[in-house]
C-alpha cells in the first residue's frame, strides 16, 4: 500500500464553547448537532450545566462542551459555581472556541478573553454576521478582536442562519487530536433523558414568562418512569417567591398549562416517544444560594 492509499487517521476531541451570556453558544451547538441539546432563551445565563453535544462524521467526532455564559454582574453562590465550571472546562478540553457577537466587543467579552489558555488552539468564532450589513465595518471589528488574543483561527458565522458552519467544522477538525471516537455514531449528547426533561421545562418558563420571571428558577424531576414507548414524568418548578409562583401558573392555570404542553412536545421529539407530563410550582426562597440545594440539582 502506498503512502497515499493509507487511511486518514480518525480524529476526536473535546471542544469548549465559551463566551459571555447571550452570544449564541447554545444556538450554535444545537445547529451543529442537528437537534436541541442545550436550551436557549433571551435571558442571560440560560445554560447552567456543562452540556455535551456530539457531531460525528466519517473522519472525525466533535465533542462540544457548551458552558454557562461567564457571569461578571452577579456574585451569588450559583453564579460562582457556574463560573467555576467554565474555568474547569477551559482546562480539560483539546480546543477552545470563543464566541463573540459581530460588531459588539464588550467589557464582559474581554473578561472571558483574559481566561483563555495559551497552551492549546483557541478558535475565535464571530457570530451573528447576518446582522452586520457593512462589510468594512465587519472587517474592522475582526481586526479589533484579533488584537485582543493570539487566536489560532478566526471564523465568522451565523448560527441562527446556519451560515459558514461547514467551514467552522473543517477548521476545528484540523486541530483535533488523532483519537478513536468517544461516543457512538448516533449519539448527540451525554445528557440523560431526565436531565433534558428538566432543562426543556426550564426553557419554556423563561420563554413564556419573559422578563416577568427572574433568573432564579429551577426544575427538579420528582419521578421519571418508562413504560414501553411512554415516559411518565413528574416535575416541580422551584421559584423564590409567591408572586413568581403566580406568574408561572398564570390566570386560571393557563400559563403553566402552556409551559407543560410545549415542554411535552419538545420531549416527545427528543425522546421519540409519547410523554405524560405533570408539572407543579413550589416556592423555595433562597434556593439559588443553598449549597445543598444546588448540589441536588447538579449545580455545585
PDB file of C-alpha atoms in Angstrom:
ATOM      1  CA  UNK A   1       0.000   0.000   0.000  1.00  0.00           C
ATOM      2  CA  UNK A   2       1.428   3.357  -0.999  1.00  0.00           C
ATOM      3  CA  UNK A   3       1.509   6.270   1.421  1.00  0.00           C
ATOM      4  CA  UNK A   4      -1.305   7.973  -0.478  1.00  0.00           C
ATOM      5  CA  UNK A   5      -3.511   4.886  -0.031  1.00  0.00           C
ATOM      6  CA  UNK A   6      -3.126   4.813   3.754  1.00  0.00           C
ATOM      7  CA  UNK A   7      -6.356   5.609   5.596  1.00  0.00           C
ATOM      8  CA  UNK A   8      -6.598   9.081   7.123  1.00  0.00           C
ATOM      9  CA  UNK A   9      -6.248   8.805  10.920  1.00  0.00           C
ATOM     10  CA  UNK A  10      -9.551   9.354  12.744  1.00  0.00           C
ATOM     11  CA  UNK A  11      -9.817  12.473  14.879  1.00  0.00           C
ATOM     12  CA  UNK A  12     -11.801  13.063  18.061  1.00  0.00           C
ATOM     13  CA  UNK A  13     -11.568  15.658  20.787  1.00  0.00           C
ATOM     14  CA  UNK A  14     -13.317  17.919  23.276  1.00  0.00           C
ATOM     15  CA  UNK A  15     -14.139  21.462  22.161  1.00  0.00           C
ATOM     16  CA  UNK A  16     -15.099  24.078  24.763  1.00  0.00           C
ATOM     17  CA  UNK A  17     -17.637  26.698  23.684  1.00  0.00           C
ATOM     18  CA  UNK A  18     -17.144  29.814  25.817  1.00  0.00           C
ATOM     19  CA  UNK A  19     -18.284  33.420  25.767  1.00  0.00           C
ATOM     20  CA  UNK A  20     -20.302  35.981  27.669  1.00  0.00           C
ATOM     21  CA  UNK A  21     -24.054  35.379  28.092  1.00  0.00           C
ATOM     22  CA  UNK A  22     -26.322  35.719  25.053  1.00  0.00           C
ATOM     23  CA  UNK A  23     -23.765  35.448  22.242  1.00  0.00           C
ATOM     24  CA  UNK A  24     -25.434  32.326  20.795  1.00  0.00           C
ATOM     25  CA  UNK A  25     -23.418  29.430  22.239  1.00  0.00           C
ATOM     26  CA  UNK A  26     -26.390  27.098  22.723  1.00  0.00           C
ATOM     27  CA  UNK A  27     -27.916  28.018  19.356  1.00  0.00           C
ATOM     28  CA  UNK A  28     -24.631  27.215  17.614  1.00  0.00           C
ATOM     29  CA  UNK A  29     -24.340  23.867  19.389  1.00  0.00           C
ATOM     30  CA  UNK A  30     -27.923  22.880  18.517  1.00  0.00           C
ATOM     31  CA  UNK A  31     -27.408  23.816  14.848  1.00  0.00           C
ATOM     32  CA  UNK A  32     -24.234  21.740  14.536  1.00  0.00           C
ATOM     33  CA  UNK A  33     -25.685  18.710  16.335  1.00  0.00           C
ATOM     34  CA  UNK A  34     -28.967  18.936  14.432  1.00  0.00           C
ATOM     35  CA  UNK A  35     -31.333  18.910  17.390  1.00  0.00           C
ATOM     36  CA  UNK A  36     -31.891  20.687  20.698  1.00  0.00           C
ATOM     37  CA  UNK A  37     -29.389  19.510  23.317  1.00  0.00           C
ATOM     38  CA  UNK A  38     -28.850  22.889  25.008  1.00  0.00           C
ATOM     39  CA  UNK A  39     -31.721  25.224  25.856  1.00  0.00           C
ATOM     40  CA  UNK A  40     -31.961  28.761  24.583  1.00  0.00           C
ATOM     41  CA  UNK A  41     -33.717  31.980  25.550  1.00  0.00           C
ATOM     42  CA  UNK A  42     -33.063  35.711  25.544  1.00  0.00           C
ATOM     43  CA  UNK A  43     -32.476  35.591  29.295  1.00  0.00           C
ATOM     44  CA  UNK A  44     -28.787  35.656  30.240  1.00  0.00           C
ATOM     45  CA  UNK A  45     -27.332  32.559  31.877  1.00  0.00           C
ATOM     46  CA  UNK A  46     -29.934  30.157  30.474  1.00  0.00           C
ATOM     47  CA  UNK A  47     -27.313  27.390  30.306  1.00  0.00           C
ATOM     48  CA  UNK A  48     -26.207  26.290  33.793  1.00  0.00           C
ATOM     49  CA  UNK A  49     -24.545  22.921  33.230  1.00  0.00           C
ATOM     50  CA  UNK A  50     -21.716  21.729  31.058  1.00  0.00           C
ATOM     51  CA  UNK A  51     -23.692  20.287  28.144  1.00  0.00           C
ATOM     52  CA  UNK A  52     -22.039  17.975  25.650  1.00  0.00           C
ATOM     53  CA  UNK A  53     -23.209  17.963  22.047  1.00  0.00           C
ATOM     54  CA  UNK A  54     -21.748  15.333  19.717  1.00  0.00           C
ATOM     55  CA  UNK A  55     -21.333  15.597  15.941  1.00  0.00           C
ATOM     56  CA  UNK A  56     -19.890  12.565  14.161  1.00  0.00           C
ATOM     57  CA  UNK A  57     -18.634  12.261  10.579  1.00  0.00           C
ATOM     58  CA  UNK A  58     -16.677   9.578   8.711  1.00  0.00           C
ATOM     59  CA  UNK A  59     -13.443  11.400   9.546  1.00  0.00           C
ATOM     60  CA  UNK A  60     -13.968  12.899  12.996  1.00  0.00           C
ATOM     61  CA  UNK A  61     -16.069  13.130  16.115  1.00  0.00           C
ATOM     62  CA  UNK A  62     -16.568  16.632  17.546  1.00  0.00           C
ATOM     63  CA  UNK A  63     -17.486  16.597  21.234  1.00  0.00           C
ATOM     64  CA  UNK A  64     -18.646  20.122  22.053  1.00  0.00           C
ATOM     65  CA  UNK A  65     -18.909  21.284  25.653  1.00  0.00           C
ATOM     66  CA  UNK A  66     -21.372  24.174  25.975  1.00  0.00           C
ATOM     67  CA  UNK A  67     -20.616  26.178  29.105  1.00  0.00           C
ATOM     68  CA  UNK A  68     -22.626  28.755  31.057  1.00  0.00           C
ATOM     69  CA  UNK A  69     -22.022  32.323  29.923  1.00  0.00           C
ATOM     70  CA  UNK A  70     -19.261  33.652  32.171  1.00  0.00           C
ATOM     71  CA  UNK A  71     -21.046  35.799  34.760  1.00  0.00           C
ATOM     72  CA  UNK A  72     -19.476  39.075  35.825  1.00  0.00           C
ATOM     73  CA  UNK A  73     -22.537  41.024  37.038  1.00  0.00           C
ATOM     74  CA  UNK A  74     -23.751  38.804  39.893  1.00  0.00           C
ATOM     75  CA  UNK A  75     -21.743  37.026  42.575  1.00  0.00           C
ATOM     76  CA  UNK A  76     -24.233  34.623  44.165  1.00  0.00           C
ATOM     77  CA  UNK A  77     -23.433  31.023  45.091  1.00  0.00           C
ATOM     78  CA  UNK A  78     -24.944  29.633  41.878  1.00  0.00           C
ATOM     79  CA  UNK A  79     -23.086  32.062  39.629  1.00  0.00           C
ATOM     80  CA  UNK A  80     -19.772  31.317  41.346  1.00  0.00           C
ATOM     81  CA  UNK A  81     -20.416  27.605  40.785  1.00  0.00           C
ATOM     82  CA  UNK A  82     -21.128  28.182  37.099  1.00  0.00           C
ATOM     83  CA  UNK A  83     -18.021  30.323  36.608  1.00  0.00           C
ATOM     84  CA  UNK A  84     -16.029  27.507  38.205  1.00  0.00           C
ATOM     85  CA  UNK A  85     -17.488  25.159  35.560  1.00  0.00           C
ATOM     86  CA  UNK A  86     -16.277  27.494  32.811  1.00  0.00           C
ATOM     87  CA  UNK A  87     -12.729  27.561  34.195  1.00  0.00           C
ATOM     88  CA  UNK A  88     -12.666  23.755  34.575  1.00  0.00           C
ATOM     89  CA  UNK A  89     -13.841  23.270  31.002  1.00  0.00           C
ATOM     90  CA  UNK A  90     -11.091  25.547  29.692  1.00  0.00           C
ATOM     91  CA  UNK A  91      -8.505  23.401  31.456  1.00  0.00           C
ATOM     92  CA  UNK A  92      -9.613  19.959  30.243  1.00  0.00           C
ATOM     93  CA  UNK A  93     -10.574  20.313  26.578  1.00  0.00           C
ATOM     94  CA  UNK A  94      -8.446  19.938  23.420  1.00  0.00           C
ATOM     95  CA  UNK A  95      -9.665  23.027  21.582  1.00  0.00           C
ATOM     96  CA  UNK A  96     -11.331  26.217  22.844  1.00  0.00           C
ATOM     97  CA  UNK A  97     -13.911  28.059  20.761  1.00  0.00           C
ATOM     98  CA  UNK A  98     -14.632  31.648  21.865  1.00  0.00           C
ATOM     99  CA  UNK A  99     -17.902  33.128  20.614  1.00  0.00           C
ATOM    100  CA  UNK A 100     -18.324  36.871  20.295  1.00  0.00           C
ATOM    101  CA  UNK A 101     -21.154  38.850  18.726  1.00  0.00           C
ATOM    102  CA  UNK A 102     -20.312  40.598  15.446  1.00  0.00           C
ATOM    103  CA  UNK A 103     -19.823  44.317  15.966  1.00  0.00           C
ATOM    104  CA  UNK A 104     -20.030  44.173  19.764  1.00  0.00           C
ATOM    105  CA  UNK A 105     -16.903  43.636  21.849  1.00  0.00           C
ATOM    106  CA  UNK A 106     -17.973  44.345  25.408  1.00  0.00           C
ATOM    107  CA  UNK A 107     -16.064  44.536  28.664  1.00  0.00           C
ATOM    108  CA  UNK A 108     -17.552  41.123  29.529  1.00  0.00           C
ATOM    109  CA  UNK A 109     -16.059  39.656  26.322  1.00  0.00           C
ATOM    110  CA  UNK A 110     -12.625  40.928  27.308  1.00  0.00           C
ATOM    111  CA  UNK A 111     -13.002  39.368  30.752  1.00  0.00           C
ATOM    112  CA  UNK A 112     -13.611  35.992  29.094  1.00  0.00           C
ATOM    113  CA  UNK A 113     -10.657  36.574  26.743  1.00  0.00           C
ATOM    114  CA  UNK A 114      -8.455  37.066  29.816  1.00  0.00           C
ATOM    115  CA  UNK A 115      -9.315  33.479  30.873  1.00  0.00           C
ATOM    116  CA  UNK A 116      -8.312  31.882  27.560  1.00  0.00           C
ATOM    117  CA  UNK A 117      -5.447  29.352  27.638  1.00  0.00           C
ATOM    118  CA  UNK A 118      -2.274  29.822  25.640  1.00  0.00           C
ATOM    119  CA  UNK A 119      -1.265  26.153  25.528  1.00  0.00           C
ATOM    120  CA  UNK A 120      -3.920  24.881  23.072  1.00  0.00           C
ATOM    121  CA  UNK A 121      -5.717  26.046  19.936  1.00  0.00           C
ATOM    122  CA  UNK A 122      -8.244  28.857  20.501  1.00  0.00           C
ATOM    123  CA  UNK A 123     -10.654  29.472  17.618  1.00  0.00           C
ATOM    124  CA  UNK A 124     -12.419  32.832  17.523  1.00  0.00           C
ATOM    125  CA  UNK A 125     -15.971  32.434  16.217  1.00  0.00           C
ATOM    126  CA  UNK A 126     -17.679  35.708  15.329  1.00  0.00           C
ATOM    127  CA  UNK A 127     -21.418  35.001  15.448  1.00  0.00           C
ATOM    128  CA  UNK A 128     -24.446  36.941  14.105  1.00  0.00           C
ATOM    129  CA  UNK A 129     -22.611  38.194  10.990  1.00  0.00           C
ATOM    130  CA  UNK A 130     -26.044  38.352   9.295  1.00  0.00           C
ATOM    131  CA  UNK A 131     -26.789  41.365  11.493  1.00  0.00           C
ATOM    132  CA  UNK A 132     -23.867  43.410  10.122  1.00  0.00           C
ATOM    133  CA  UNK A 133     -24.587  44.731   6.615  1.00  0.00           C
ATOM    134  CA  UNK A 134     -21.430  46.834   6.193  1.00  0.00           C
ATOM    135  CA  UNK A 135     -18.542  44.533   5.182  1.00  0.00           C
ATOM    136  CA  UNK A 136     -15.955  47.191   6.003  1.00  0.00           C
ATOM    137  CA  UNK A 137     -17.413  47.517   9.499  1.00  0.00           C
ATOM    138  CA  UNK A 138     -17.206  43.730   9.962  1.00  0.00           C
ATOM    139  CA  UNK A 139     -13.563  43.612   8.807  1.00  0.00           C
ATOM    140  CA  UNK A 140     -12.629  46.421  11.214  1.00  0.00           C
ATOM    141  CA  UNK A 141     -14.331  44.544  14.042  1.00  0.00           C
ATOM    142  CA  UNK A 142     -12.467  41.307  13.189  1.00  0.00           C
ATOM    143  CA  UNK A 143      -9.168  43.208  13.362  1.00  0.00           C
ATOM    144  CA  UNK A 144     -10.117  44.712  16.735  1.00  0.00           C
ATOM    145  CA  UNK A 145     -10.923  41.312  18.267  1.00  0.00           C
ATOM    146  CA  UNK A 146      -7.914  39.607  16.683  1.00  0.00           C
ATOM    147  CA  UNK A 147      -5.656  42.087  18.502  1.00  0.00           C
ATOM    148  CA  UNK A 148      -7.043  41.013  21.889  1.00  0.00           C
ATOM    149  CA  UNK A 149      -5.547  37.480  21.860  1.00  0.00           C
ATOM    150  CA  UNK A 150      -3.279  35.306  19.690  1.00  0.00           C
ATOM    151  CA  UNK A 151      -6.168  33.318  18.197  1.00  0.00           C
ATOM    152  CA  UNK A 152      -5.266  30.245  16.167  1.00  0.00           C
ATOM    153  CA  UNK A 153      -8.026  30.850  13.598  1.00  0.00           C
ATOM    154  CA  UNK A 154     -10.934  33.257  13.086  1.00  0.00           C
ATOM    155  CA  UNK A 155     -14.222  32.044  11.586  1.00  0.00           C
ATOM    156  CA  UNK A 156     -17.260  34.321  11.058  1.00  0.00           C
ATOM    157  CA  UNK A 157     -20.643  32.510  11.220  1.00  0.00           C
ATOM    158  CA  UNK A 158     -24.347  32.968  11.712  1.00  0.00           C
ATOM    159  CA  UNK A 159     -25.592  30.196  13.996  1.00  0.00           C
ATOM    160  CA  UNK A 160     -29.218  31.245  13.535  1.00  0.00           C
ATOM    161  CA  UNK A 161     -28.960  31.137   9.723  1.00  0.00           C
ATOM    162  CA  UNK A 162     -26.537  28.128   9.729  1.00  0.00           C
ATOM    163  CA  UNK A 163     -24.080  30.197   7.657  1.00  0.00           C
ATOM    164  CA  UNK A 164     -20.447  29.022   7.370  1.00  0.00           C
ATOM    165  CA  UNK A 165     -20.870  26.152   9.857  1.00  0.00           C
ATOM    166  CA  UNK A 166     -19.238  23.656   7.467  1.00  0.00           C
ATOM    167  CA  UNK A 167     -16.178  25.904   7.280  1.00  0.00           C
ATOM    168  CA  UNK A 168     -16.118  26.073  11.081  1.00  0.00           C
ATOM    169  CA  UNK A 169     -16.181  22.263  11.335  1.00  0.00           C
ATOM    170  CA  UNK A 170     -13.339  21.954   8.790  1.00  0.00           C
ATOM    171  CA  UNK A 171     -11.282  24.440  10.793  1.00  0.00           C
ATOM    172  CA  UNK A 172     -11.941  22.642  14.081  1.00  0.00           C
ATOM    173  CA  UNK A 173     -11.129  19.238  12.575  1.00  0.00           C
ATOM    174  CA  UNK A 174      -7.598  20.316  11.656  1.00  0.00           C
ATOM    175  CA  UNK A 175      -6.914  20.997  15.348  1.00  0.00           C
ATOM    176  CA  UNK A 176      -8.470  17.858  16.851  1.00  0.00           C
ATOM    177  CA  UNK A 177      -6.094  15.137  18.099  1.00  0.00           C
ATOM    178  CA  UNK A 178      -5.954  11.706  16.487  1.00  0.00           C
ATOM    179  CA  UNK A 179      -8.241   9.528  18.606  1.00  0.00           C
ATOM    180  CA  UNK A 180     -10.884   6.844  18.332  1.00  0.00           C
ATOM    181  CA  UNK A 181     -14.462   8.152  18.823  1.00  0.00           C
ATOM    182  CA  UNK A 182     -15.592   8.571  22.426  1.00  0.00           C
ATOM    183  CA  UNK A 183     -19.303   8.049  21.658  1.00  0.00           C
ATOM    184  CA  UNK A 184     -21.480   6.009  19.322  1.00  0.00           C
ATOM    185  CA  UNK A 185     -22.103   7.417  15.841  1.00  0.00           C
ATOM    186  CA  UNK A 186     -25.791   8.093  16.621  1.00  0.00           C
ATOM    187  CA  UNK A 187     -25.183   9.826  19.987  1.00  0.00           C
ATOM    188  CA  UNK A 188     -25.883  13.573  20.022  1.00  0.00           C
ATOM    189  CA  UNK A 189     -25.460  14.343  23.742  1.00  0.00           C
ATOM    190  CA  UNK A 190     -24.250  12.893  27.036  1.00  0.00           C
ATOM    191  CA  UNK A 191     -27.315  14.237  28.869  1.00  0.00           C
ATOM    192  CA  UNK A 192     -29.775  11.708  30.230  1.00  0.00           C
ATOM    193  CA  UNK A 193     -33.441  12.000  29.277  1.00  0.00           C
ATOM    194  CA  UNK A 194     -34.159  13.005  32.866  1.00  0.00           C
ATOM    195  CA  UNK A 195     -31.704  15.931  32.655  1.00  0.00           C
ATOM    196  CA  UNK A 196     -33.008  17.016  29.266  1.00  0.00           C
ATOM    197  CA  UNK A 197     -36.619  16.914  30.505  1.00  0.00           C
ATOM    198  CA  UNK A 198     -35.715  19.284  33.347  1.00  0.00           C
ATOM    199  CA  UNK A 199     -33.950  21.684  31.002  1.00  0.00           C
ATOM    200  CA  UNK A 200     -36.777  21.743  28.451  1.00  0.00           C
ATOM    201  CA  UNK A 201     -39.298  22.711  31.141  1.00  0.00           C
ATOM    202  CA  UNK A 202     -36.970  25.479  32.413  1.00  0.00           C
ATOM    203  CA  UNK A 203     -36.553  26.801  28.871  1.00  0.00           C
ATOM    204  CA  UNK A 204     -40.326  27.131  28.473  1.00  0.00           C
ATOM    205  CA  UNK A 205     -40.587  29.040  31.775  1.00  0.00           C
ATOM    206  CA  UNK A 206     -38.015  31.563  30.526  1.00  0.00           C
ATOM    207  CA  UNK A 207     -39.513  31.840  27.048  1.00  0.00           C
ATOM    208  CA  UNK A 208     -43.156  32.148  28.117  1.00  0.00           C
ATOM    209  CA  UNK A 209     -42.778  34.253  31.261  1.00  0.00           C
ATOM    210  CA  UNK A 210     -40.275  36.689  29.747  1.00  0.00           C
ATOM    211  CA  UNK A 211     -38.885  39.434  31.935  1.00  0.00           C
ATOM    212  CA  UNK A 212     -41.658  38.943  34.496  1.00  0.00           C
ATOM    213  CA  UNK A 213     -39.896  35.936  35.972  1.00  0.00           C
ATOM    214  CA  UNK A 214     -36.407  36.351  37.454  1.00  0.00           C
ATOM    215  CA  UNK A 215     -33.350  34.276  36.763  1.00  0.00           C
ATOM    216  CA  UNK A 216     -33.756  32.213  39.972  1.00  0.00           C
ATOM    217  CA  UNK A 217     -35.908  29.401  38.584  1.00  0.00           C
ATOM    218  CA  UNK A 218     -35.033  25.715  38.730  1.00  0.00           C
ATOM    219  CA  UNK A 219     -36.764  22.477  37.770  1.00  0.00           C
ATOM    220  CA  UNK A 220     -36.427  19.207  39.624  1.00  0.00           C
ATOM    221  CA  UNK A 221     -37.681  15.904  38.226  1.00  0.00           C
ATOM    222  CA  UNK A 222     -39.573  14.104  41.006  1.00  0.00           C
ATOM    223  CA  UNK A 223     -40.281  10.933  39.052  1.00  0.00           C
ATOM    224  CA  UNK A 224     -39.267   9.613  35.629  1.00  0.00           C
ATOM    225  CA  UNK A 225     -40.795   6.308  34.544  1.00  0.00           C
ATOM    226  CA  UNK A 226     -40.531   4.412  31.265  1.00  0.00           C
ATOM    227  CA  UNK A 227     -43.328   2.109  30.149  1.00  0.00           C
ATOM    228  CA  UNK A 228     -42.555   0.819  26.666  1.00  0.00           C
ATOM    229  CA  UNK A 229     -42.867   3.810  24.328  1.00  0.00           C
ATOM    230  CA  UNK A 230     -44.268   6.060  27.073  1.00  0.00           C
ATOM    231  CA  UNK A 231     -42.412   8.308  29.506  1.00  0.00           C
ATOM    232  CA  UNK A 232     -44.272   9.372  32.653  1.00  0.00           C
ATOM    233  CA  UNK A 233     -42.603  12.485  34.042  1.00  0.00           C
ATOM    234  CA  UNK A 234     -43.497  14.392  37.215  1.00  0.00           C
ATOM    235  CA  UNK A 235     -41.663  17.677  37.772  1.00  0.00           C
ATOM    236  CA  UNK A 236     -41.594  20.691  40.100  1.00  0.00           C
ATOM    237  CA  UNK A 237     -40.701  24.240  39.107  1.00  0.00           C
ATOM    238  CA  UNK A 238     -38.917  25.984  42.007  1.00  0.00           C
ATOM    239  CA  UNK A 239     -39.307  29.749  42.405  1.00  0.00           C
ATOM    240  CA  UNK A 240     -38.190  32.250  45.033  1.00  0.00           C
ATOM    241  CA  UNK A 241     -41.473  33.993  45.911  1.00  0.00           C
ATOM    242  CA  UNK A 242     -45.247  33.608  45.920  1.00  0.00           C
ATOM    243  CA  UNK A 243     -45.512  36.403  43.328  1.00  0.00           C
ATOM    244  CA  UNK A 244     -43.260  34.399  40.980  1.00  0.00           C
ATOM    245  CA  UNK A 245     -45.406  31.309  41.516  1.00  0.00           C
ATOM    246  CA  UNK A 246     -48.483  33.270  40.449  1.00  0.00           C
ATOM    247  CA  UNK A 247     -46.722  34.418  37.273  1.00  0.00           C
ATOM    248  CA  UNK A 248     -45.676  30.871  36.296  1.00  0.00           C
ATOM    249  CA  UNK A 249     -49.151  29.464  36.954  1.00  0.00           C
ATOM    250  CA  UNK A 250     -50.955  32.329  35.222  1.00  0.00           C
ATOM    251  CA  UNK A 251     -54.627  33.230  35.237  1.00  0.00           C
ATOM    252  CA  UNK A 252     -56.684  30.092  35.664  1.00  0.00           C
ATOM    253  CA  UNK A 253     -53.526  27.980  35.326  1.00  0.00           C
ATOM    254  CA  UNK A 254     -53.216  28.832  31.611  1.00  0.00           C
ATOM    255  CA  UNK A 255     -49.519  29.793  31.683  1.00  0.00           C
ATOM    256  CA  UNK A 256     -48.469  26.570  33.428  1.00  0.00           C
ATOM    257  CA  UNK A 257     -50.605  24.558  31.013  1.00  0.00           C
ATOM    258  CA  UNK A 258     -48.844  26.174  28.032  1.00  0.00           C
ATOM    259  CA  UNK A 259     -45.413  25.615  29.612  1.00  0.00           C
ATOM    260  CA  UNK A 260     -46.237  21.938  30.175  1.00  0.00           C
ATOM    261  CA  UNK A 261     -47.675  21.404  26.691  1.00  0.00           C
ATOM    262  CA  UNK A 262     -44.737  22.975  24.861  1.00  0.00           C
ATOM    263  CA  UNK A 263     -42.195  21.133  27.042  1.00  0.00           C
ATOM    264  CA  UNK A 264     -44.022  17.832  26.463  1.00  0.00           C
ATOM    265  CA  UNK A 265     -43.996  18.291  22.681  1.00  0.00           C
ATOM    266  CA  UNK A 266     -40.235  19.013  22.735  1.00  0.00           C
ATOM    267  CA  UNK A 267     -39.678  15.911  24.901  1.00  0.00           C
ATOM    268  CA  UNK A 268     -41.677  13.713  22.540  1.00  0.00           C
ATOM    269  CA  UNK A 269     -39.496  14.929  19.661  1.00  0.00           C
ATOM    270  CA  UNK A 270     -36.251  14.443  21.617  1.00  0.00           C
ATOM    271  CA  UNK A 271     -37.155  11.052  23.101  1.00  0.00           C
ATOM    272  CA  UNK A 272     -39.060   9.758  20.043  1.00  0.00           C
ATOM    273  CA  UNK A 273     -41.829   8.539  22.341  1.00  0.00           C
ATOM    274  CA  UNK A 274     -45.098   9.587  23.907  1.00  0.00           C
ATOM    275  CA  UNK A 275     -44.769  11.639  27.106  1.00  0.00           C
ATOM    276  CA  UNK A 276     -47.182  12.065  30.011  1.00  0.00           C
ATOM    277  CA  UNK A 277     -46.078  15.170  31.913  1.00  0.00           C
ATOM    278  CA  UNK A 278     -47.308  16.662  35.179  1.00  0.00           C
ATOM    279  CA  UNK A 279     -45.754  19.898  36.454  1.00  0.00           C
ATOM    280  CA  UNK A 280     -46.253  21.697  39.772  1.00  0.00           C
ATOM    281  CA  UNK A 281     -44.870  25.008  41.049  1.00  0.00           C
ATOM    282  CA  UNK A 282     -43.322  25.326  44.513  1.00  0.00           C
ATOM    283  CA  UNK A 283     -41.930  28.322  46.408  1.00  0.00           C
ATOM    284  CA  UNK A 284     -38.495  27.729  47.955  1.00  0.00           C
ATOM    285  CA  UNK A 285     -36.932  31.025  48.960  1.00  0.00           C
ATOM    286  CA  UNK A 286     -33.159  31.415  48.598  1.00  0.00           C
ATOM    287  CA  UNK A 287     -32.625  28.113  46.775  1.00  0.00           C
ATOM    288  CA  UNK A 288     -30.002  29.676  44.462  1.00  0.00           C
ATOM    289  CA  UNK A 289     -27.731  30.356  47.473  1.00  0.00           C
ATOM    290  CA  UNK A 290     -28.382  26.994  49.176  1.00  0.00           C
ATOM    291  CA  UNK A 291     -25.294  24.833  48.564  1.00  0.00           C
ATOM    292  CA  UNK A 292     -27.113  21.577  49.375  1.00  0.00           C
ATOM    293  CA  UNK A 293     -29.939  22.503  47.011  1.00  0.00           C
ATOM    294  CA  UNK A 294     -27.512  23.371  44.242  1.00  0.00           C
ATOM    295  CA  UNK A 295     -25.793  20.016  44.692  1.00  0.00           C
ATOM    296  CA  UNK A 296     -29.102  18.171  44.416  1.00  0.00           C
ATOM    297  CA  UNK A 297     -29.763  20.000  41.126  1.00  0.00           C
ATOM    298  CA  UNK A 298     -26.272  19.255  39.807  1.00  0.00           C
ATOM    299  CA  UNK A 299     -25.200  22.902  40.014  1.00  0.00           C
ATOM    300  CA  UNK A 300     -22.487  22.690  42.658  1.00  0.00           C
TER     301      UNK A 300
END
